[in-house]
JSON list of N, CA and C in Angstrom, two decimals:
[
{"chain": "U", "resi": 1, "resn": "UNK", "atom": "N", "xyz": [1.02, -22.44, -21.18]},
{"chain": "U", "resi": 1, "resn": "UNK", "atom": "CA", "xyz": [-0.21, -21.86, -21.69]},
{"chain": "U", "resi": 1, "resn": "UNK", "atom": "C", "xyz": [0.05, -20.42, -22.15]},
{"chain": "U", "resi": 2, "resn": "UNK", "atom": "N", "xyz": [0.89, -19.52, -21.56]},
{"chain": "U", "resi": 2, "resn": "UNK", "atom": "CA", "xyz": [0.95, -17.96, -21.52]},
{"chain": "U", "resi": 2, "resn": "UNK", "atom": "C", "xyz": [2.22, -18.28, -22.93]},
{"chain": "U", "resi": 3, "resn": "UNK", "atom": "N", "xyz": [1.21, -17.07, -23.84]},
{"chain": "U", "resi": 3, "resn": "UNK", "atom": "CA", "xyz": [2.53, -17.29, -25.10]},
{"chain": "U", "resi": 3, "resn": "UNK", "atom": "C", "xyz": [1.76, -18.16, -26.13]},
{"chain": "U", "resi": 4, "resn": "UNK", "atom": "N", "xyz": [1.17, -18.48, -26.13]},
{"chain": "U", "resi": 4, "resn": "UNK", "atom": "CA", "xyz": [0.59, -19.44, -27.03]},
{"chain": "U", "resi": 4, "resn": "UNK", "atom": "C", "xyz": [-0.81, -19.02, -27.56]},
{"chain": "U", "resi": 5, "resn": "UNK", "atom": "N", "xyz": [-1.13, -19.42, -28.97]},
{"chain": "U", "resi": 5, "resn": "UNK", "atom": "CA", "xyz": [-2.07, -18.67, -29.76]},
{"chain": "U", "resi": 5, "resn": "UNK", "atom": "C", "xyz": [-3.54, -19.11, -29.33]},
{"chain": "U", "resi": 6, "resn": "UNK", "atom": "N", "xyz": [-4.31, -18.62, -28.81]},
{"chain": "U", "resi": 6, "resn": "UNK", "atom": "CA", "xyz": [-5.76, -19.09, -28.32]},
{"chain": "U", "resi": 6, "resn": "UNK", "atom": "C", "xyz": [-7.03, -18.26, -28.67]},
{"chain": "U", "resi": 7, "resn": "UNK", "atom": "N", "xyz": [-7.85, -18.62, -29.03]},
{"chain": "U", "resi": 7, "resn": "UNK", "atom": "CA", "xyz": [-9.33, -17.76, -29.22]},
{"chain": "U", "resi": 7, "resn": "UNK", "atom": "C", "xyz": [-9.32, -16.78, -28.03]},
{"chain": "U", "resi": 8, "resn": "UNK", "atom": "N", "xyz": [-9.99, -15.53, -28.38]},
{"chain": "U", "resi": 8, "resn": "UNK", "atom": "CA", "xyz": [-10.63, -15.40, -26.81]},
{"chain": "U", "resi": 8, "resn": "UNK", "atom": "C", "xyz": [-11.38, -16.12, -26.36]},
{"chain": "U", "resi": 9, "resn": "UNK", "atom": "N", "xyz": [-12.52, -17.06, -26.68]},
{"chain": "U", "resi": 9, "resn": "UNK", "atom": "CA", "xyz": [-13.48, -17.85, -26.11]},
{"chain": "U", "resi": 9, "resn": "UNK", "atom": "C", "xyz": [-12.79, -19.31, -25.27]},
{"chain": "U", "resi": 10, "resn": "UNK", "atom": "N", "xyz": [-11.76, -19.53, -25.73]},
{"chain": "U", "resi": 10, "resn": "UNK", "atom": "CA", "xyz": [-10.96, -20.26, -24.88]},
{"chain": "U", "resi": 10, "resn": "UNK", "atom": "C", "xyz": [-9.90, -19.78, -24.19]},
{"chain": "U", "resi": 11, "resn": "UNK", "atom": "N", "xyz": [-9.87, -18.37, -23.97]},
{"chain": "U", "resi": 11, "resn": "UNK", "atom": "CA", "xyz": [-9.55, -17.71, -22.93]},
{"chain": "U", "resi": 11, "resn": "UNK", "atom": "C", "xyz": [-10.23, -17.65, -21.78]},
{"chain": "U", "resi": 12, "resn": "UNK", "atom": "N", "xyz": [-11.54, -17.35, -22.28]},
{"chain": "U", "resi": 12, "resn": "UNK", "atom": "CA", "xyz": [-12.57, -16.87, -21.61]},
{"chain": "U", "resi": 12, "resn": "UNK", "atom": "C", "xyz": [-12.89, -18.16, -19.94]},
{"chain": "U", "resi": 13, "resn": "UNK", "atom": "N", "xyz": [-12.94, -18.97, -21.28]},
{"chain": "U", "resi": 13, "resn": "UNK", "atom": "CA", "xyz": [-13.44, -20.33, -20.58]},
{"chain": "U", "resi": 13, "resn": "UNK", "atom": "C", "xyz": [-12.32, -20.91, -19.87]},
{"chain": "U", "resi": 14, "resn": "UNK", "atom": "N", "xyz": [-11.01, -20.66, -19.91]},
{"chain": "U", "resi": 14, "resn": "UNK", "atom": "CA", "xyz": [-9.86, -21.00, -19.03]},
{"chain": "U", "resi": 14, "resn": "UNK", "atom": "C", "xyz": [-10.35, -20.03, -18.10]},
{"chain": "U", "resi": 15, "resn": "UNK", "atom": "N", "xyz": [-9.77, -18.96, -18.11]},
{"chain": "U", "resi": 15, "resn": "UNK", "atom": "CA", "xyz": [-10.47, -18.12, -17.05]},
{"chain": "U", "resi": 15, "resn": "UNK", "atom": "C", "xyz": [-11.62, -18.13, -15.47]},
{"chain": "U", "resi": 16, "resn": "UNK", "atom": "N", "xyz": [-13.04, -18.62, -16.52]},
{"chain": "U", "resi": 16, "resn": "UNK", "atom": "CA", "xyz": [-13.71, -19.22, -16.23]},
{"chain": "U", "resi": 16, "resn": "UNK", "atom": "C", "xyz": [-13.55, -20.02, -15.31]},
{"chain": "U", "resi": 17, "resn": "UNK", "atom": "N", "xyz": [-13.33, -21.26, -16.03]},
{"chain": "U", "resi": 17, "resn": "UNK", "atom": "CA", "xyz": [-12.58, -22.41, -15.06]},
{"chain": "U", "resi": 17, "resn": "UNK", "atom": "C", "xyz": [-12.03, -22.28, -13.87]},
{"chain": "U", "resi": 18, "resn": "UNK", "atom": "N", "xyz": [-10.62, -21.35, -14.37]},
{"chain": "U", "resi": 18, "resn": "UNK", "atom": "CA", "xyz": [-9.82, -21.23, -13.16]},
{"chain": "U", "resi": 18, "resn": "UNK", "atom": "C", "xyz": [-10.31, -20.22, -11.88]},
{"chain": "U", "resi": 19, "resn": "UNK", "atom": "N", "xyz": [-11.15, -19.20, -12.45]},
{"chain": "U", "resi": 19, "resn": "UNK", "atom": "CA", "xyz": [-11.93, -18.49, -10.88]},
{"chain": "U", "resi": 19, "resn": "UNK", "atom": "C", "xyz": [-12.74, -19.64, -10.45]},
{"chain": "U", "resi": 20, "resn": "UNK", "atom": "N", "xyz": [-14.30, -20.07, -11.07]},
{"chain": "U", "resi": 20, "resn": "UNK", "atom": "CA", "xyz": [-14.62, -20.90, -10.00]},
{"chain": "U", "resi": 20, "resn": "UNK", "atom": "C", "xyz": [-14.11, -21.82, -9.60]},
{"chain": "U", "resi": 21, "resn": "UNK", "atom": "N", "xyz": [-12.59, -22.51, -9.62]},
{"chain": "U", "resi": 21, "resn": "UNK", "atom": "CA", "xyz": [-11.62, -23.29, -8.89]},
{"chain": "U", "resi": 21, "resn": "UNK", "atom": "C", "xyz": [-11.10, -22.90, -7.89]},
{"chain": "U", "resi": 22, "resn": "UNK", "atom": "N", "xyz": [-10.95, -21.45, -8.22]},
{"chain": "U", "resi": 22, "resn": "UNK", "atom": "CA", "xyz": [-10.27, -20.84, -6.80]},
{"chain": "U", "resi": 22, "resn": "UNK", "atom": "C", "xyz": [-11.77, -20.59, -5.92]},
{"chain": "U", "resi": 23, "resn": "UNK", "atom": "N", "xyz": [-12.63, -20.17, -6.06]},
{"chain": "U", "resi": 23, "resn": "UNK", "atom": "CA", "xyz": [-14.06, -19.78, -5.18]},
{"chain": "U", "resi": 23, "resn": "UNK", "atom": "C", "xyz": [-14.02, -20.86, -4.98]},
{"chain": "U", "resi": 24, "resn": "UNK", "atom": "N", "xyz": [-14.15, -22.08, -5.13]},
{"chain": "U", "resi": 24, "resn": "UNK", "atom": "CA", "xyz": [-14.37, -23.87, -4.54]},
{"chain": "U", "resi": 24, "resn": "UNK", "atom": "C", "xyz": [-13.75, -23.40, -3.91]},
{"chain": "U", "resi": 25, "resn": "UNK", "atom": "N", "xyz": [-12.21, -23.72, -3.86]},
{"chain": "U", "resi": 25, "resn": "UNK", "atom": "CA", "xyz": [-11.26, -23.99, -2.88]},
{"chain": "U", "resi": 25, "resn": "UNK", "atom": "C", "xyz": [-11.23, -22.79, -1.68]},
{"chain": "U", "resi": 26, "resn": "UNK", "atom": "N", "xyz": [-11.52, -21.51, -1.65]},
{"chain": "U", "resi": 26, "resn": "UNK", "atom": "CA", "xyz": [-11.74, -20.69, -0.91]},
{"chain": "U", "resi": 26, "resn": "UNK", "atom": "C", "xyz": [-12.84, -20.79, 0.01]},
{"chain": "U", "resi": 27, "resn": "UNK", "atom": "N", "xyz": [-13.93, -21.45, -0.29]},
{"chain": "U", "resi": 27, "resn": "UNK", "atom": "CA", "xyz": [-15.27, -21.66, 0.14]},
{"chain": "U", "resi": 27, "resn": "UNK", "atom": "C", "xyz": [-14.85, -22.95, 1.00]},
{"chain": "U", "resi": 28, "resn": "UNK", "atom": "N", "xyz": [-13.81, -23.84, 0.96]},
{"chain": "U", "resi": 28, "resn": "UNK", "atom": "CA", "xyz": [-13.48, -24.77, 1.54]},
{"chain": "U", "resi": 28, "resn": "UNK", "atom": "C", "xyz": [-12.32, -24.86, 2.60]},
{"chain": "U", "resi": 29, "resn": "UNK", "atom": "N", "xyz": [-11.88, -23.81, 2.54]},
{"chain": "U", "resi": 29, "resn": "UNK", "atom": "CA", "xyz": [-11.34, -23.69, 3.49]},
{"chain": "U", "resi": 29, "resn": "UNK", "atom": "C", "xyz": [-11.75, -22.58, 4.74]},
{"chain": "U", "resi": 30, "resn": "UNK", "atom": "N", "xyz": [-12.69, -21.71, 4.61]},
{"chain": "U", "resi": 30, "resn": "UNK", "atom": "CA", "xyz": [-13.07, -21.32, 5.55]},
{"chain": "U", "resi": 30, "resn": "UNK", "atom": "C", "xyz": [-14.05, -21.80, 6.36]}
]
């Protein structure tokens, strides 16, 4: 993914994605 030509808005939204993935998984393990 890193290196490769992308909108910011599909930055954004990877981004996106990937924090509330980590807040799930954080919220699930405590």
């Amino acid at each position: 993914m890193i290196g490769t030509e992308t909108t910011p808005t599909e930055r954004d939204e990877a981004t996106a994605a990937t924090t509330a993935y980590g807040i799930n998984e954080r919220r699930k393990s405590s």
